Short mmCIF file of C-alpha atoms in Angstrom, two decimals:
data_model
loop_
_atom_site.label_atom_id
_atom_site.label_comp_id
_atom_site.label_asym_id
_atom_site.label_seq_id
_atom_site.Cartn_x
_atom_site.Cartn_y
_atom_site.Cartn_z
CA MET A 1 65.15 34.81 50.42
CA ASN A 2 62.32 33.45 48.24
CA GLN A 3 64.62 31.41 45.74
CA ASP A 4 67.20 29.33 46.97
CA PRO A 5 70.46 30.04 45.51
CA LYS A 6 71.96 26.35 46.10
CA PRO A 7 71.23 24.85 42.57
CA PHE A 8 72.73 27.70 40.86
CA LEU A 9 75.70 27.27 43.20
CA LYS A 10 76.15 23.38 42.53
CA ASN A 11 75.48 23.92 38.73
CA LEU A 12 78.47 26.84 38.52
CA LEU A 13 80.49 24.34 40.75
CA SER A 14 79.96 21.53 38.62
CA SER A 15 80.58 23.46 35.66
CA LEU A 16 84.15 24.14 36.80
CA ASP A 17 84.48 20.24 37.51
CA ALA A 18 83.22 18.97 34.31
CA SER A 19 85.46 16.45 32.70
CA TYR A 20 86.02 16.18 29.15
CA HIS A 21 85.71 12.53 28.83
CA ALA A 22 83.22 11.08 30.79
CA PRO A 23 80.64 8.54 30.44
CA THR A 24 77.70 11.07 31.04
CA GLN A 25 78.45 14.16 29.40
CA SER A 26 80.96 14.53 26.51
CA PHE A 27 81.82 17.59 24.36
CA THR A 28 82.22 17.56 20.88
CA ASN A 29 85.52 19.81 20.95
CA VAL A 30 87.64 21.90 23.25
CA GLU A 31 85.60 24.83 22.74
CA ALA A 32 82.62 23.63 23.85
CA TYR A 33 84.10 22.30 26.62
CA ALA A 34 85.94 25.23 27.64
CA THR A 35 82.97 27.62 27.20
CA GLN A 36 80.97 25.81 29.67
CA PHE A 37 83.01 26.50 32.87
CA GLY A 38 81.66 29.10 34.75
CA SER A 39 78.71 29.45 31.80
CA GLY A 40 76.92 31.71 34.24
CA LEU A 41 79.53 34.39 34.39
CA LYS A 42 78.84 37.73 32.34
CA ARG A 43 81.35 38.38 29.34
CA SER A 44 82.45 41.63 31.55
CA CYS A 45 82.07 39.87 34.62
CA ALA A 46 84.79 41.27 37.45
CA ILE A 47 86.78 38.07 38.13
CA ILE A 48 89.75 37.66 40.87
CA ILE A 49 91.70 35.01 41.33
CA ASN A 50 93.36 34.79 44.95
CA GLY A 51 93.84 38.17 44.86
CA GLN A 52 94.94 38.58 41.14
CA PRO A 53 92.19 40.29 38.92
CA ILE A 54 91.60 38.94 35.56
CA ILE A 55 91.92 42.10 33.20
CA PRO A 56 90.15 41.96 29.97
CA SER A 57 92.05 42.75 26.75
CA PRO A 58 90.48 44.24 23.78
CA THR A 59 90.19 40.80 22.19
CA GLU A 60 89.54 38.57 25.20
CA ASP A 61 86.81 39.46 27.47
CA SER A 62 87.33 38.42 31.40
CA LYS A 63 85.21 35.63 30.94
CA LEU A 64 87.00 33.76 27.81
CA GLN A 65 90.56 34.64 29.65
CA PHE A 66 89.00 32.92 32.66
CA GLN A 67 87.83 29.71 31.04
CA LYS A 68 91.04 29.38 29.03
CA LYS A 69 92.92 29.40 32.30
CA TRP A 70 90.75 27.16 33.99
CA LEU A 71 91.18 24.88 31.22
CA ALA A 72 94.92 24.70 31.97
CA THR A 73 93.96 23.29 35.51
CA PRO A 74 93.82 19.83 36.56
CA ILE A 75 90.60 18.05 37.00
CA SER A 76 88.70 19.79 40.24
CA SER A 77 85.99 18.48 42.38
CA HIS A 78 84.55 21.02 44.33
CA GLN A 79 81.93 20.42 47.54
CA LEU A 80 79.99 23.15 48.54
CA THR A 81 80.13 23.16 52.45
CA SER A 82 78.43 26.54 53.72
CA TYR A 83 76.64 29.48 51.73
CA ASP A 84 74.69 32.74 52.56
CA GLY A 85 73.40 35.73 50.98
CA HIS A 86 71.83 38.99 51.19
CA LEU A 87 69.41 40.38 48.38
CA ILE A 88 70.44 44.39 48.35
CA PRO A 89 67.10 45.90 48.38
CA SER A 90 66.71 48.34 45.11
CA THR A 91 69.29 46.54 43.00
CA ASN A 92 67.91 43.29 42.28
CA MET A 93 71.11 41.63 42.96
CA PHE A 94 72.35 38.95 45.35
CA ILE A 95 75.68 38.93 47.32
CA ILE A 96 76.50 35.53 47.68
CA ASN A 97 79.55 34.27 50.02
CA PHE A 98 80.14 30.82 50.27
CA SER A 99 82.75 28.58 50.95
CA ALA A 100 83.79 25.32 49.47
CA LYS A 101 86.42 22.36 49.55
CA VAL A 102 87.97 21.56 46.12
CA LYS A 103 90.65 18.70 45.32
CA PHE A 104 92.28 18.37 41.99
CA ASP A 105 93.64 15.54 40.08
CA GLN A 106 97.19 14.85 40.67
CA SER A 107 98.07 12.50 38.14
CA GLY A 108 99.97 14.99 35.98
CA LYS A 109 96.89 15.07 33.35
CA ASN A 110 95.42 18.27 32.14
CA ARG A 111 91.59 18.53 31.68
CA LEU A 112 91.81 17.13 28.22
CA GLY A 113 93.57 13.97 29.42
CA GLU A 114 96.86 14.83 28.08
CA SER A 115 100.16 14.73 30.24
CA ALA A 116 103.77 16.49 29.23
CA ASP A 117 105.19 13.10 29.63
CA LEU A 118 107.18 12.70 26.29
CA VAL A 119 107.58 8.72 27.06
CA GLN A 120 104.33 7.18 27.91
CA GLU A 121 104.83 4.36 29.99
CA ASN A 122 101.57 3.85 31.31
CA THR A 123 99.68 3.34 28.26
CA LEU A 124 98.18 0.19 29.59
CA VAL A 125 95.71 2.20 31.80
CA LYS A 126 92.87 2.99 29.69
CA ASN A 127 90.20 4.27 31.74
CA ALA A 128 92.45 6.31 34.16
CA ARG A 129 90.59 7.82 37.01
CA PRO A 130 91.45 10.78 38.60
CA LEU A 131 94.20 10.76 41.55
CA TRP A 132 92.57 13.37 43.81
CA GLY A 133 94.70 15.23 46.18
CA SER A 134 94.08 16.75 49.51
CA TRP A 135 91.21 19.06 49.91
CA PHE A 136 91.88 22.97 49.42
CA GLY A 137 89.90 25.28 51.09
CA VAL A 138 87.87 28.06 49.00
CA ASN A 139 85.69 31.34 49.86
CA VAL A 140 83.87 32.85 47.17
CA ASN A 141 81.81 35.98 46.58
CA LEU A 142 79.44 36.58 44.00
CA VAL A 143 77.36 39.35 42.76
CA VAL A 144 74.42 37.76 41.07
CA ASP A 145 71.52 38.90 39.48
CA ASN A 146 68.05 38.28 41.12
CA ASN A 147 66.86 35.47 38.65
CA PHE A 148 69.00 32.71 39.12
CA THR A 149 66.84 30.07 38.31
CA ALA A 150 66.78 31.62 34.82
CA GLY A 151 69.94 30.54 34.07
CA GLY A 152 71.93 32.31 31.74
CA GLU A 153 74.64 35.19 32.39
CA ILE A 154 74.16 36.39 35.59
CA ILE A 155 77.07 36.54 37.61
CA ASN A 156 78.61 40.31 37.66
CA SER A 157 81.27 39.36 39.92
CA MET A 158 83.47 36.60 41.02
CA ASP A 159 86.11 36.66 43.68
CA TYR A 160 87.52 33.26 44.34
CA ARG A 161 90.18 32.76 47.04
CA PHE A 162 92.11 29.89 48.42
CA THR A 163 91.67 30.02 52.16
CA TYR A 164 93.63 26.66 52.85
CA VAL A 165 96.24 25.06 50.50
CA PRO A 166 97.49 21.75 51.73
CA LYS A 167 101.14 20.72 51.97
CA ASP A 168 100.88 17.62 50.21
CA THR A 169 99.85 18.85 47.20
CA VAL A 170 101.95 18.95 43.81
CA LEU A 171 99.87 21.61 42.26
CA LYS A 172 101.72 25.06 42.52
CA VAL A 173 99.44 27.75 43.52
CA PHE B 1 98.19 26.39 38.70
CA PRO B 2 98.01 28.69 35.13
CA PHE B 3 96.79 31.82 37.07
CA GLU B 4 99.00 34.37 38.41
CA ALA B 5 100.55 33.93 41.85
CA PRO B 6 98.46 34.57 44.57
CA GLN B 7 98.58 38.16 45.84
CA ALA B 8 97.51 38.91 49.62
CA MET B 9 95.63 42.40 49.11
CA PHE B 10 93.77 43.46 45.95
CA PHE B 11 92.46 46.87 45.47
CA GLN B 12 90.97 48.03 42.46
CA ASP B 13 92.33 51.69 42.64
CA ASP B 14 94.31 53.76 45.28
CA GLU B 15 91.26 55.32 46.34
CA ILE B 16 89.38 52.06 47.31
CA ARG B 17 92.60 50.94 48.89
CA THR B 18 92.66 53.88 51.07
CA LEU B 19 88.92 53.88 52.03
CA SER B 20 88.80 50.35 52.68
CA THR B 21 91.90 49.69 54.59
CA ASN B 22 90.96 52.58 56.87
CA PHE B 23 87.71 51.00 57.14
CA ILE B 24 88.33 47.85 58.03
CA ALA B 25 90.89 49.01 60.36
CA SER B 26 88.47 50.80 62.44
CA PHE B 27 85.86 48.29 61.97
CA LEU B 28 87.86 45.48 63.52
CA ASN B 29 89.28 47.63 66.14
CA LEU B 30 85.55 48.73 67.15
CA TRP B 31 84.53 45.18 66.66
CA ASP B 32 87.09 44.18 69.26
CA THR B 33 86.53 46.79 71.60
CA ASN B 34 83.10 48.47 71.42
CA ARG B 35 80.58 47.13 68.97
CA VAL B 36 77.88 49.18 69.64
CA ASN B 37 80.09 52.31 68.29
CA LEU B 38 80.12 50.50 64.96
CA MET B 39 76.17 50.66 64.99
CA VAL B 40 76.48 54.14 63.07
CA LEU B 41 77.28 52.23 59.99
CA TYR B 42 74.25 50.44 59.82
CA GLN B 43 70.85 51.73 58.65
CA ASN B 44 67.36 50.28 58.58
CA GLU B 45 67.84 48.44 55.36
CA SER B 46 71.40 46.76 56.45
CA GLN B 47 71.66 43.53 56.66
CA PHE B 48 73.92 40.96 58.68
CA SER B 49 74.06 37.42 58.86
CA MET B 50 76.74 34.86 60.03
CA GLN B 51 77.64 31.47 58.96
CA VAL B 52 79.59 28.47 60.32
CA ASP B 53 81.45 25.91 58.00
CA SER B 54 82.84 23.38 60.37
CA SER B 55 84.04 21.27 57.64
CA HIS B 56 86.29 23.86 55.90
CA PRO B 57 89.83 22.37 55.16
CA PHE B 58 92.55 23.42 57.59
CA LEU B 59 95.92 22.33 58.91
CA ILE B 60 96.00 20.18 61.78
CA ASP B 61 99.26 20.25 63.75
CA GLU B 62 100.06 20.05 67.41
CA ASN B 63 100.27 24.02 67.72
CA ASN B 64 96.89 24.25 66.93
CA SER B 65 95.17 22.08 69.42
CA SER B 66 92.47 24.47 69.68
CA SER B 67 89.08 23.16 70.31
CA ASN B 68 86.90 23.84 67.26
CA ASP B 69 83.50 24.35 69.44
CA TYR B 70 80.97 26.11 67.88
CA GLY B 71 78.58 26.71 70.58
CA ASN B 72 78.54 30.16 70.51
CA TYR B 73 78.02 30.50 66.93
CA LEU B 74 75.71 27.40 65.70
CA SER B 75 72.28 28.98 66.92
CA ASN B 76 72.75 31.71 64.88
CA SER B 77 74.62 29.95 62.05
CA ARG B 78 73.19 31.06 58.31
CA ASN B 79 75.04 28.07 56.41
CA LEU B 80 72.17 27.83 54.14
CA THR B 81 73.42 24.07 53.45
CA ARG B 82 72.15 23.27 56.70
CA VAL B 83 69.28 25.68 57.15
CA SER B 84 66.48 25.01 54.83
CA SER B 85 63.18 26.05 56.36
CA ALA B 86 62.18 29.74 54.62
CA LYS B 87 61.10 30.84 58.15
CA SER B 88 64.47 29.75 60.01
CA ARG B 89 66.14 31.01 56.82
CA LEU B 90 64.59 34.73 57.53
CA GLU B 91 65.10 34.68 61.34
CA LYS B 92 69.08 34.31 60.88
CA VAL B 93 69.47 37.51 58.87
CA ALA B 94 69.26 40.59 61.03
CA VAL B 95 68.08 43.66 59.29
CA GLY B 96 68.47 47.27 60.80
CA PRO B 97 70.67 48.21 63.49
CA GLU B 98 68.74 46.79 66.04
CA ALA B 99 68.61 43.60 65.42
CA ILE B 100 71.88 43.67 64.12
CA TYR B 101 73.29 44.76 67.37
CA LYS B 102 71.28 42.01 69.05
CA LEU B 103 73.24 39.76 67.07
CA PHE B 104 76.46 41.14 67.56
CA GLN B 105 76.26 40.91 71.26
CA GLN B 106 75.83 37.15 70.76
CA LEU B 107 78.98 36.50 69.33
CA PRO B 108 82.21 36.00 71.43
CA GLY B 109 84.38 39.01 72.51
CA THR B 110 87.37 38.93 69.62
CA LYS B 111 90.94 40.18 69.16
CA HIS B 112 91.88 40.64 65.75
CA ASP B 113 95.49 41.53 65.42
CA ILE B 114 95.46 43.33 62.01
CA SER B 115 98.01 46.00 63.49
CA THR B 116 100.37 43.59 64.60
CA LYS B 117 100.54 40.72 62.20
CA PRO B 118 98.71 42.18 58.99
CA GLU B 119 100.21 39.14 57.17
CA VAL B 120 97.93 36.84 58.37
CA PHE B 121 95.00 38.83 56.46
CA SER B 122 94.17 39.08 53.22
CA MET B 123 91.81 41.40 51.43
CA GLU B 124 90.16 41.98 48.28
CA CYS B 125 88.17 45.47 47.51
CA TYR B 126 86.59 46.18 44.34
CA LYS B 127 83.49 48.27 43.12
CA PHE B 128 79.86 47.29 43.26
CA PRO B 129 78.83 49.81 40.33
CA VAL B 130 75.10 50.05 40.94
CA LEU B 131 74.80 51.65 44.27
CA ASN B 132 78.30 53.47 43.87
CA GLY B 133 79.52 51.15 46.26
CA ILE B 134 82.38 48.78 47.39
CA LEU B 135 82.94 45.23 48.12
CA ILE B 136 85.25 44.44 50.56
CA THR B 137 86.09 40.67 51.65
CA ILE B 138 88.62 40.22 54.37
CA HIS B 139 90.33 36.52 55.20
CA GLY B 140 92.12 36.10 58.47
CA CYS B 141 91.56 34.75 61.91
CA PHE B 142 90.78 36.17 65.29
CA GLU B 143 91.07 35.16 69.04
CA GLU B 144 88.07 34.76 71.10
CA THR B 145 88.78 36.65 74.31
CA ALA B 146 85.18 36.83 75.96
CA GLN B 147 81.82 35.01 76.22
CA PRO B 148 79.41 36.95 74.14
CA GLU B 149 77.68 39.72 76.21
CA VAL B 150 74.41 37.98 75.51
CA THR B 151 73.71 34.37 74.94
CA GLU B 152 70.37 33.03 73.34
CA SER B 153 69.07 29.83 74.37
CA HIS B 154 66.37 28.34 72.86
CA ASP B 155 63.84 29.21 75.40
CA THR B 156 64.36 33.13 75.65
CA ARG B 157 60.89 33.88 75.48
CA GLY B 158 59.97 32.57 79.19
CA ALA B 159 63.48 33.34 80.48
CA ALA B 160 63.52 36.19 82.98
CA ARG B 161 66.67 38.53 82.74
CA GLY B 162 68.17 37.57 85.58
CA ASN B 163 71.53 38.70 86.94
CA ALA B 164 73.43 35.78 86.19
CA ARG B 165 76.83 37.01 86.88
CA PHE B 166 78.63 35.63 83.70
CA HIS B 167 75.39 34.98 81.38
CA SER B 168 72.20 36.54 80.74
CA TYR B 169 70.76 32.86 80.76
CA ASN B 170 71.46 29.70 82.17
CA ARG B 171 73.60 27.66 79.92
CA PRO B 172 74.44 23.72 80.16
CA LYS B 173 78.07 24.67 80.00
CA LYS B 174 80.72 27.06 79.04
CA VAL B 175 82.35 26.90 75.44
CA ALA B 176 85.83 26.91 75.41
CA LEU B 177 87.28 30.07 73.55
CA SER B 178 89.66 29.44 71.12
CA LYS B 179 90.89 30.86 67.86
CA LYS B 180 89.28 31.27 64.63
CA SER B 181 89.53 31.56 61.04
CA PHE B 182 87.00 33.59 59.07
CA ASP B 183 85.71 35.41 56.04
CA ARG B 184 83.64 38.50 55.96
CA THR B 185 82.28 40.48 53.14
CA PHE B 186 81.11 44.00 53.39
CA LEU B 187 79.21 45.93 50.78
CA VAL B 188 79.75 49.58 51.91
CA ILE B 189 77.80 52.38 50.11
CA PRO B 190 78.12 56.18 50.52
CA GLY B 191 75.64 57.53 52.98
CA PRO B 192 73.81 60.95 52.84
CA ASN B 193 76.54 63.15 54.45
CA GLY B 194 79.67 61.65 53.15
CA ASN B 195 79.88 58.74 55.69
CA MET B 196 79.90 55.05 55.02
CA ILE B 197 76.98 52.66 55.24
CA VAL B 198 77.32 48.96 55.48
CA ALA B 199 74.38 47.91 53.31
CA SER B 200 75.37 44.10 53.89
CA ASP B 201 77.87 42.25 56.13
CA LEU B 202 78.46 38.54 55.80
CA LEU B 203 80.51 36.61 58.15
CA LEU B 204 81.80 33.09 57.94
CA VAL B 205 83.22 31.56 60.97
CA ARG B 206 85.53 28.37 60.05
CA PRO B 207 88.25 26.31 61.74
CA PHE B 208 91.40 28.27 62.67
CA SER B 209 94.03 27.32 60.44
CA ASN B 210 97.91 28.98 61.29
CA GLU B 211 98.84 28.45 57.74
CA VAL B 212 97.32 30.49 55.19
CA PRO B 213 98.06 30.48 51.40
CA TRP B 214 98.70 34.02 50.91
CA THR B 215 101.89 34.14 53.00
CA GLN B 216 103.75 31.33 51.20
CA ILE B 217 104.23 33.53 48.15
CA PRO B 218 107.70 33.30 46.89
CA ALA B 219 109.69 36.48 47.40
#
């Protein structure tokens, strides 16, 4: 492997983990925020999450559907723990199998910092930090075009599977 | 979690379901019993490599006392977060049947309970359009049943192929056998006479967890 896909994988994971209100990056609107999740995905990318495929509809391609759903998840934090990949001869594509651990914010807020509580008692807490839950285990398989340094939409398929779900999570998977 | 409830098995269509379940069942059966018979599936451009993710989350409980000793794996592990030199990265991919078989022999003997306990396994299968192939990913666990047929110490060049009873080379200590969890991805493409070829085989070994998310699916 002459190119290291590591920066690419890290970028992918950090795009999934981006938060809406952050000192370092902020987004002008929700759309700009949502469309950066997995921006390396192709519009027609085959996406499978925990064995469930995302089926594109005539109005929404699979990437957009994925981004909409991901927007509704709590803030996440991925950590890459292992990866390996093969360049498949005569296709210019890599198959990458990587594993990561991921924790989610359990404060009850969504990615935009909103919670479903109608009575907001804790308005005093201004700079609420995420309350991280336990680590989940994830195994992900990607088919990626050869030119990952170029950026852009290069992921042909993504198969994201939780391999371990901690018992003390409030998140219903 | 806004995504649909997890599903243990995913198949893009029925044809792929038949093909891939048969493939996995016979592959794992031979993997457990006689790995040399698998070599017909690999060709000169086929690639195999394995990686160890020892920091992967798993359930710690009293029934899961199996030590997570990766002594049999670490020397061949191609966890690229930990292998940075281009040379050793290249060395840890086996290309072609001969090299692949050599690496297979260095992995412990195993037993996969796929026929008796299919619920501990989970699979996704979908098309790889360019080569008219299928990508098969299986997640599950196995039991180690035997030490590797061949173990590779770091100074294999000088070592004579002696008649050591249990191992080809002297080893400092025996590695305890235990259960492990794994994820394995195959790229299977159609071969010349209707048979199948494994173009790419990526094996990831991680700590055993007797709890798997796909069996907790509410009925």
